[in-house]
Amino acid sequence: MRRYINTLIFILFSISAWTQNLQVNINYLLFSIPNDTNYIEFQCLTLGNSIRYTPVDEQSYQGNININISFTPLDSSKPLISNKYSIQTNKYADTITSTKENIYNVIRIPIPNGQYGLHVNIKDVASSENTALEFNETIFMDYAKGNMDISDIQLISNLSILDEMDDFSKHNIDFIPYFSNFYPENISNLTFLSEIYNTD
């Protein structure tokens, strides 16, 4: 049975008062494009004040994050799926972390139906520590071609309607994901998106 909400929070806790540690919140959700492919979508929110910034020229500093995502099929006859991504921050005039913006990225990876061992590795390129953020999970992609089905549920923090699509939008809806599975008392409305397939 597919899990409808998957919220992963990667936090590397400080090992000393002097260590700055990368913090990344990730949602991963399973979707389908009927008569085409299935895909997993990773929504990554990197906290700007947790990144190390290094000089890129005489007047600016920049941070770099590497993300490695791999899917190992439990069926050994299927090939390994492995993807590497590099995320760069904006350039800044200093390294004062409190002034740095958070970074939001979307990664969509096509994968066939099947059961996989998911492995995610996230590393701050400029970090002097050898440790990286690691996560392992078993996922099951099981959208049957032609059958009515429903996607994972996308929790939404806020949204707006667009005239044109871009890489961060869906169905002409621009939204910021809700990166938590907890709702405090001051939130009275729940906004979410889900896709229903093959209803014809």
PDB file of C-alpha atoms in Angstrom:
ATOM      1  CA  MET A   1       0.000   0.000   0.000  1.00  0.00           C
ATOM      2  CA  ARG A   2       1.352   3.411  -0.965  1.00  0.00           C
ATOM      3  CA  ARG A   3       1.974   5.901   1.817  1.00  0.00           C
ATOM      4  CA  TYR A   4       0.088   9.047   0.878  1.00  0.00           C
ATOM      5  CA  ILE A   5       2.128  11.558   2.815  1.00  0.00           C
ATOM      6  CA  ASN A   6       5.890  11.228   3.083  1.00  0.00           C
ATOM      7  CA  THR A   7       7.622  14.023   4.969  1.00  0.00           C
ATOM      8  CA  LEU A   8      11.324  13.627   5.655  1.00  0.00           C
ATOM      9  CA  ILE A   9      13.239  16.061   7.805  1.00  0.00           C
ATOM     10  CA  PHE A  10      17.019  15.821   7.616  1.00  0.00           C
ATOM     11  CA  ILE A  11      18.703  17.604  10.522  1.00  0.00           C
ATOM     12  CA  LEU A  12      22.340  17.163  11.467  1.00  0.00           C
ATOM     13  CA  PHE A  13      22.520  18.255  15.094  1.00  0.00           C
ATOM     14  CA  SER A  14      25.433  20.381  16.270  1.00  0.00           C
ATOM     15  CA  ILE A  15      28.362  18.423  17.609  1.00  0.00           C
ATOM     16  CA  SER A  16      29.901  21.515  19.164  1.00  0.00           C
ATOM     17  CA  ALA A  17      29.011  25.134  19.778  1.00  0.00           C
ATOM     18  CA  TRP A  18      31.327  26.122  16.931  1.00  0.00           C
ATOM     19  CA  THR A  19      29.951  23.851  14.223  1.00  0.00           C
ATOM     20  CA  GLN A  20      27.535  25.133  11.599  1.00  0.00           C
ATOM     21  CA  ASN A  21      25.423  22.246  10.333  1.00  0.00           C
ATOM     22  CA  LEU A  22      23.436  21.893   7.144  1.00  0.00           C
ATOM     23  CA  GLN A  23      19.656  21.658   7.572  1.00  0.00           C
ATOM     24  CA  VAL A  24      17.437  20.478   4.718  1.00  0.00           C
ATOM     25  CA  ASN A  25      13.714  19.694   4.773  1.00  0.00           C
ATOM     26  CA  ILE A  26      12.552  17.292   2.063  1.00  0.00           C
ATOM     27  CA  ASN A  27       9.129  16.103   0.969  1.00  0.00           C
ATOM     28  CA  TYR A  28       9.013  13.231  -1.504  1.00  0.00           C
ATOM     29  CA  LEU A  29       5.806  12.347  -3.327  1.00  0.00           C
ATOM     30  CA  LEU A  30       4.809   9.782  -5.964  1.00  0.00           C
ATOM     31  CA  PHE A  31       2.986  10.889  -9.131  1.00  0.00           C
ATOM     32  CA  SER A  32       2.044   9.509 -12.534  1.00  0.00           C
ATOM     33  CA  ILE A  33       1.675  10.849 -16.063  1.00  0.00           C
ATOM     34  CA  PRO A  34      -0.923   8.463 -17.567  1.00  0.00           C
ATOM     35  CA  ASN A  35       0.208   6.708 -20.764  1.00  0.00           C
ATOM     36  CA  ASP A  36       3.693   8.100 -20.246  1.00  0.00           C
ATOM     37  CA  THR A  37       5.666   7.552 -17.024  1.00  0.00           C
ATOM     38  CA  ASN A  38       5.620   7.590 -13.237  1.00  0.00           C
ATOM     39  CA  TYR A  39       7.891   9.866 -11.259  1.00  0.00           C
ATOM     40  CA  ILE A  40       8.955  10.765  -7.760  1.00  0.00           C
ATOM     41  CA  GLU A  41       9.117  14.435  -6.828  1.00  0.00           C
ATOM     42  CA  PHE A  42      11.543  15.754  -4.228  1.00  0.00           C
ATOM     43  CA  GLN A  43      10.812  19.198  -2.776  1.00  0.00           C
ATOM     44  CA  CYS A  44      13.915  20.498  -1.027  1.00  0.00           C
ATOM     45  CA  LEU A  45      14.022  23.449   1.357  1.00  0.00           C
ATOM     46  CA  THR A  46      17.578  24.251   2.450  1.00  0.00           C
ATOM     47  CA  LEU A  47      17.927  26.702   5.333  1.00  0.00           C
ATOM     48  CA  GLY A  48      20.159  29.511   4.126  1.00  0.00           C
ATOM     49  CA  ASN A  49      21.622  30.149   7.574  1.00  0.00           C
ATOM     50  CA  SER A  50      22.908  26.553   7.782  1.00  0.00           C
ATOM     51  CA  ILE A  51      25.111  26.732   4.657  1.00  0.00           C
ATOM     52  CA  ARG A  52      28.804  27.619   4.589  1.00  0.00           C
ATOM     53  CA  TYR A  53      29.598  30.474   2.199  1.00  0.00           C
ATOM     54  CA  THR A  54      32.982  30.727   0.487  1.00  0.00           C
ATOM     55  CA  PRO A  55      34.532  33.409  -1.762  1.00  0.00           C
ATOM     56  CA  VAL A  56      33.785  33.173  -5.483  1.00  0.00           C
ATOM     57  CA  ASP A  57      35.485  36.470  -6.333  1.00  0.00           C
ATOM     58  CA  GLU A  58      36.859  39.501  -4.509  1.00  0.00           C
ATOM     59  CA  GLN A  59      33.418  40.876  -3.662  1.00  0.00           C
ATOM     60  CA  SER A  60      31.040  37.955  -3.166  1.00  0.00           C
ATOM     61  CA  TYR A  61      30.429  34.676  -1.362  1.00  0.00           C
ATOM     62  CA  GLN A  62      28.341  31.687  -2.377  1.00  0.00           C
ATOM     63  CA  GLY A  63      27.217  28.335  -0.988  1.00  0.00           C
ATOM     64  CA  ASN A  64      27.070  24.993  -2.814  1.00  0.00           C
ATOM     65  CA  ILE A  65      25.102  21.857  -1.951  1.00  0.00           C
ATOM     66  CA  ASN A  66      25.481  18.450  -3.612  1.00  0.00           C
ATOM     67  CA  ILE A  67      22.533  16.034  -3.578  1.00  0.00           C
ATOM     68  CA  ASN A  68      22.913  12.387  -4.630  1.00  0.00           C
ATOM     69  CA  ILE A  69      19.727  10.328  -5.032  1.00  0.00           C
ATOM     70  CA  SER A  70      19.750   6.643  -5.934  1.00  0.00           C
ATOM     71  CA  PHE A  71      17.105   3.940  -6.319  1.00  0.00           C
ATOM     72  CA  THR A  72      18.210   0.320  -5.944  1.00  0.00           C
ATOM     73  CA  PRO A  73      15.537  -2.045  -7.346  1.00  0.00           C
ATOM     74  CA  LEU A  74      14.720  -4.973  -5.089  1.00  0.00           C
ATOM     75  CA  ASP A  75      14.321  -6.888  -8.357  1.00  0.00           C
ATOM     76  CA  SER A  76      17.967  -7.470  -9.280  1.00  0.00           C
ATOM     77  CA  SER A  77      17.114  -7.715 -12.991  1.00  0.00           C
ATOM     78  CA  LYS A  78      16.348  -3.978 -13.089  1.00  0.00           C
ATOM     79  CA  PRO A  79      19.109  -1.342 -13.345  1.00  0.00           C
ATOM     80  CA  LEU A  80      20.181   1.048 -10.602  1.00  0.00           C
ATOM     81  CA  ILE A  81      18.844   4.600 -10.994  1.00  0.00           C
ATOM     82  CA  SER A  82      21.283   7.237  -9.767  1.00  0.00           C
ATOM     83  CA  ASN A  83      21.146  11.028 -10.067  1.00  0.00           C
ATOM     84  CA  LYS A  84      23.446  13.814  -8.881  1.00  0.00           C
ATOM     85  CA  TYR A  85      22.475  17.463  -8.454  1.00  0.00           C
ATOM     86  CA  SER A  86      24.332  20.625  -7.512  1.00  0.00           C
ATOM     87  CA  ILE A  87      22.518  23.575  -5.940  1.00  0.00           C
ATOM     88  CA  GLN A  88      24.069  27.024  -5.685  1.00  0.00           C
ATOM     89  CA  THR A  89      22.912  29.891  -3.506  1.00  0.00           C
ATOM     90  CA  ASN A  90      22.724  33.503  -4.574  1.00  0.00           C
ATOM     91  CA  LYS A  91      25.911  35.523  -4.278  1.00  0.00           C
ATOM     92  CA  TYR A  92      26.301  37.656  -1.158  1.00  0.00           C
ATOM     93  CA  ALA A  93      28.664  40.399  -0.070  1.00  0.00           C
ATOM     94  CA  ASP A  94      29.382  38.724   3.289  1.00  0.00           C
ATOM     95  CA  THR A  95      29.081  35.443   5.183  1.00  0.00           C
ATOM     96  CA  ILE A  96      26.654  36.614   7.885  1.00  0.00           C
ATOM     97  CA  THR A  97      24.296  33.631   7.951  1.00  0.00           C
ATOM     98  CA  SER A  98      21.328  35.463   9.479  1.00  0.00           C
ATOM     99  CA  THR A  99      20.900  37.471   6.259  1.00  0.00           C
ATOM    100  CA  LYS A 100      20.864  34.477   3.893  1.00  0.00           C
ATOM    101  CA  GLU A 101      17.714  33.364   2.082  1.00  0.00           C
ATOM    102  CA  ASN A 102      16.402  29.801   2.194  1.00  0.00           C
ATOM    103  CA  ILE A 103      16.663  27.817  -1.057  1.00  0.00           C
ATOM    104  CA  TYR A 104      13.716  25.919  -2.534  1.00  0.00           C
ATOM    105  CA  ASN A 105      14.251  23.358  -5.301  1.00  0.00           C
ATOM    106  CA  VAL A 106      12.138  20.721  -7.026  1.00  0.00           C
ATOM    107  CA  ILE A 107      13.626  17.497  -8.405  1.00  0.00           C
ATOM    108  CA  ARG A 108      11.480  15.131 -10.497  1.00  0.00           C
ATOM    109  CA  ILE A 109      12.851  11.683 -11.366  1.00  0.00           C
ATOM    110  CA  PRO A 110      11.021   9.178 -13.629  1.00  0.00           C
ATOM    111  CA  ILE A 111      11.012   5.627 -12.245  1.00  0.00           C
ATOM    112  CA  PRO A 112       9.165   2.501 -13.450  1.00  0.00           C
ATOM    113  CA  ASN A 113       6.777   0.575 -11.241  1.00  0.00           C
ATOM    114  CA  GLY A 114       8.510  -1.550  -8.650  1.00  0.00           C
ATOM    115  CA  GLN A 115       9.984  -1.605  -5.173  1.00  0.00           C
ATOM    116  CA  TYR A 116      13.197   0.316  -4.536  1.00  0.00           C
ATOM    117  CA  GLY A 117      15.684   1.103  -1.838  1.00  0.00           C
ATOM    118  CA  LEU A 118      15.878   4.905  -1.812  1.00  0.00           C
ATOM    119  CA  HIS A 119      19.141   6.491  -0.676  1.00  0.00           C
ATOM    120  CA  VAL A 120      19.646  10.260  -0.349  1.00  0.00           C
ATOM    121  CA  ASN A 121      22.993  11.903   0.420  1.00  0.00           C
ATOM    122  CA  ILE A 122      23.253  15.684   0.920  1.00  0.00           C
ATOM    123  CA  LYS A 123      26.566  17.473   1.403  1.00  0.00           C
ATOM    124  CA  ASP A 124      27.614  21.076   1.937  1.00  0.00           C
ATOM    125  CA  VAL A 125      30.569  21.350  -0.453  1.00  0.00           C
ATOM    126  CA  ALA A 126      32.361  23.908   1.727  1.00  0.00           C
ATOM    127  CA  SER A 127      31.925  22.029   4.990  1.00  0.00           C
ATOM    128  CA  SER A 128      35.133  20.882   6.638  1.00  0.00           C
ATOM    129  CA  GLU A 129      33.223  18.031   8.276  1.00  0.00           C
ATOM    130  CA  ASN A 130      33.273  14.637   6.557  1.00  0.00           C
ATOM    131  CA  THR A 131      29.700  13.903   7.542  1.00  0.00           C
ATOM    132  CA  ALA A 132      26.797  14.240   5.106  1.00  0.00           C
ATOM    133  CA  LEU A 133      23.053  14.057   5.621  1.00  0.00           C
ATOM    134  CA  GLU A 134      21.918  10.515   4.813  1.00  0.00           C
ATOM    135  CA  PHE A 135      18.508   8.920   4.449  1.00  0.00           C
ATOM    136  CA  ASN A 136      17.405   5.405   3.473  1.00  0.00           C
ATOM    137  CA  GLU A 137      13.861   4.252   2.805  1.00  0.00           C
ATOM    138  CA  THR A 138      11.998   1.569   0.856  1.00  0.00           C
ATOM    139  CA  ILE A 139       9.484   2.955  -1.648  1.00  0.00           C
ATOM    140  CA  PHE A 140       6.883   1.197  -3.787  1.00  0.00           C
ATOM    141  CA  MET A 141       5.809   2.724  -7.104  1.00  0.00           C
ATOM    142  CA  ASP A 142       2.629   0.931  -8.176  1.00  0.00           C
ATOM    143  CA  TYR A 143       0.560   2.973 -10.638  1.00  0.00           C
ATOM    144  CA  ALA A 144      -1.123   0.409 -12.902  1.00  0.00           C
ATOM    145  CA  LYS A 145      -1.581   1.551 -16.494  1.00  0.00           C
ATOM    146  CA  GLY A 146      -5.226   2.303 -17.295  1.00  0.00           C
ATOM    147  CA  ASN A 147      -6.485   1.840 -13.727  1.00  0.00           C
ATOM    148  CA  MET A 148      -8.063   4.666 -11.767  1.00  0.00           C
ATOM    149  CA  ASP A 149      -5.608   5.774  -9.103  1.00  0.00           C
ATOM    150  CA  ILE A 150      -4.698   8.716  -6.895  1.00  0.00           C
ATOM    151  CA  SER A 151      -1.373  10.428  -6.331  1.00  0.00           C
ATOM    152  CA  ASP A 152       0.253  11.209  -3.022  1.00  0.00           C
ATOM    153  CA  ILE A 153      -1.243  14.202  -1.234  1.00  0.00           C
ATOM    154  CA  GLN A 154       0.641  17.471  -1.606  1.00  0.00           C
ATOM    155  CA  LEU A 155       0.345  19.647   1.494  1.00  0.00           C
ATOM    156  CA  ILE A 156       0.486  23.343   0.578  1.00  0.00           C
ATOM    157  CA  SER A 157       1.584  26.348   2.607  1.00  0.00           C
ATOM    158  CA  ASN A 158       0.328  28.991   0.151  1.00  0.00           C
ATOM    159  CA  LEU A 159      -0.578  29.159  -3.526  1.00  0.00           C
ATOM    160  CA  SER A 160      -1.425  31.421  -6.446  1.00  0.00           C
ATOM    161  CA  ILE A 161      -2.813  30.911  -9.961  1.00  0.00           C
ATOM    162  CA  LEU A 162      -0.435  31.434 -12.895  1.00  0.00           C
ATOM    163  CA  ASP A 163      -1.100  32.355 -16.511  1.00  0.00           C
ATOM    164  CA  GLU A 164       1.808  30.162 -17.631  1.00  0.00           C
ATOM    165  CA  MET A 165       3.478  27.054 -16.235  1.00  0.00           C
ATOM    166  CA  ASP A 166       7.019  27.004 -14.857  1.00  0.00           C
ATOM    167  CA  ASP A 167       9.291  24.353 -13.302  1.00  0.00           C
ATOM    168  CA  PHE A 168       7.883  24.945  -9.814  1.00  0.00           C
ATOM    169  CA  SER A 169       4.179  24.904 -10.695  1.00  0.00           C
ATOM    170  CA  LYS A 170       1.547  22.282 -11.478  1.00  0.00           C
ATOM    171  CA  HIS A 171      -1.703  22.741 -13.386  1.00  0.00           C
ATOM    172  CA  ASN A 172      -1.016  26.496 -13.509  1.00  0.00           C
ATOM    173  CA  ILE A 173      -0.866  26.584  -9.715  1.00  0.00           C
ATOM    174  CA  ASP A 174       2.213  28.077  -8.097  1.00  0.00           C
ATOM    175  CA  PHE A 175       2.564  26.819  -4.531  1.00  0.00           C
ATOM    176  CA  ILE A 176       4.966  26.532  -1.631  1.00  0.00           C
ATOM    177  CA  PRO A 177       4.823  23.069  -0.017  1.00  0.00           C
ATOM    178  CA  TYR A 178       4.034  22.713   3.658  1.00  0.00           C
ATOM    179  CA  PHE A 179       7.205  21.165   5.092  1.00  0.00           C
ATOM    180  CA  SER A 180       5.754  19.518   8.176  1.00  0.00           C
ATOM    181  CA  ASN A 181       3.210  16.906   9.237  1.00  0.00           C
ATOM    182  CA  PHE A 182       2.101  19.015  12.215  1.00  0.00           C
ATOM    183  CA  TYR A 183      -0.458  21.830  12.123  1.00  0.00           C
ATOM    184  CA  PRO A 184      -0.517  24.302  15.042  1.00  0.00           C
ATOM    185  CA  GLU A 185      -3.782  25.625  16.471  1.00  0.00           C
ATOM    186  CA  ASN A 186      -3.504  28.966  14.658  1.00  0.00           C
ATOM    187  CA  ILE A 187      -3.909  27.269  11.242  1.00  0.00           C
ATOM    188  CA  SER A 188      -7.621  26.838  10.558  1.00  0.00           C
ATOM    189  CA  ASN A 189      -7.501  25.886   6.851  1.00  0.00           C
ATOM    190  CA  LEU A 190      -5.805  22.877   5.265  1.00  0.00           C
ATOM    191  CA  THR A 191      -4.717  23.368   1.666  1.00  0.00           C
ATOM    192  CA  PHE A 192      -3.659  20.361  -0.373  1.00  0.00           C
ATOM    193  CA  LEU A 193      -3.433  19.036  -3.923  1.00  0.00           C
ATOM    194  CA  SER A 194      -3.895  15.523  -5.252  1.00  0.00           C
ATOM    195  CA  GLU A 195      -4.165  14.068  -8.745  1.00  0.00           C
ATOM    196  CA  ILE A 196      -6.694  11.435  -9.850  1.00  0.00           C
ATOM    197  CA  TYR A 197      -5.741   9.317 -12.859  1.00  0.00           C
ATOM    198  CA  ASN A 198      -7.652   7.378 -15.539  1.00  0.00           C
ATOM    199  CA  THR A 199     -11.201   8.429 -14.694  1.00  0.00           C
ATOM    200  CA  ASP A 200     -12.408   8.192 -18.322  1.00  0.00           C
TER     201      ASP A 200
END
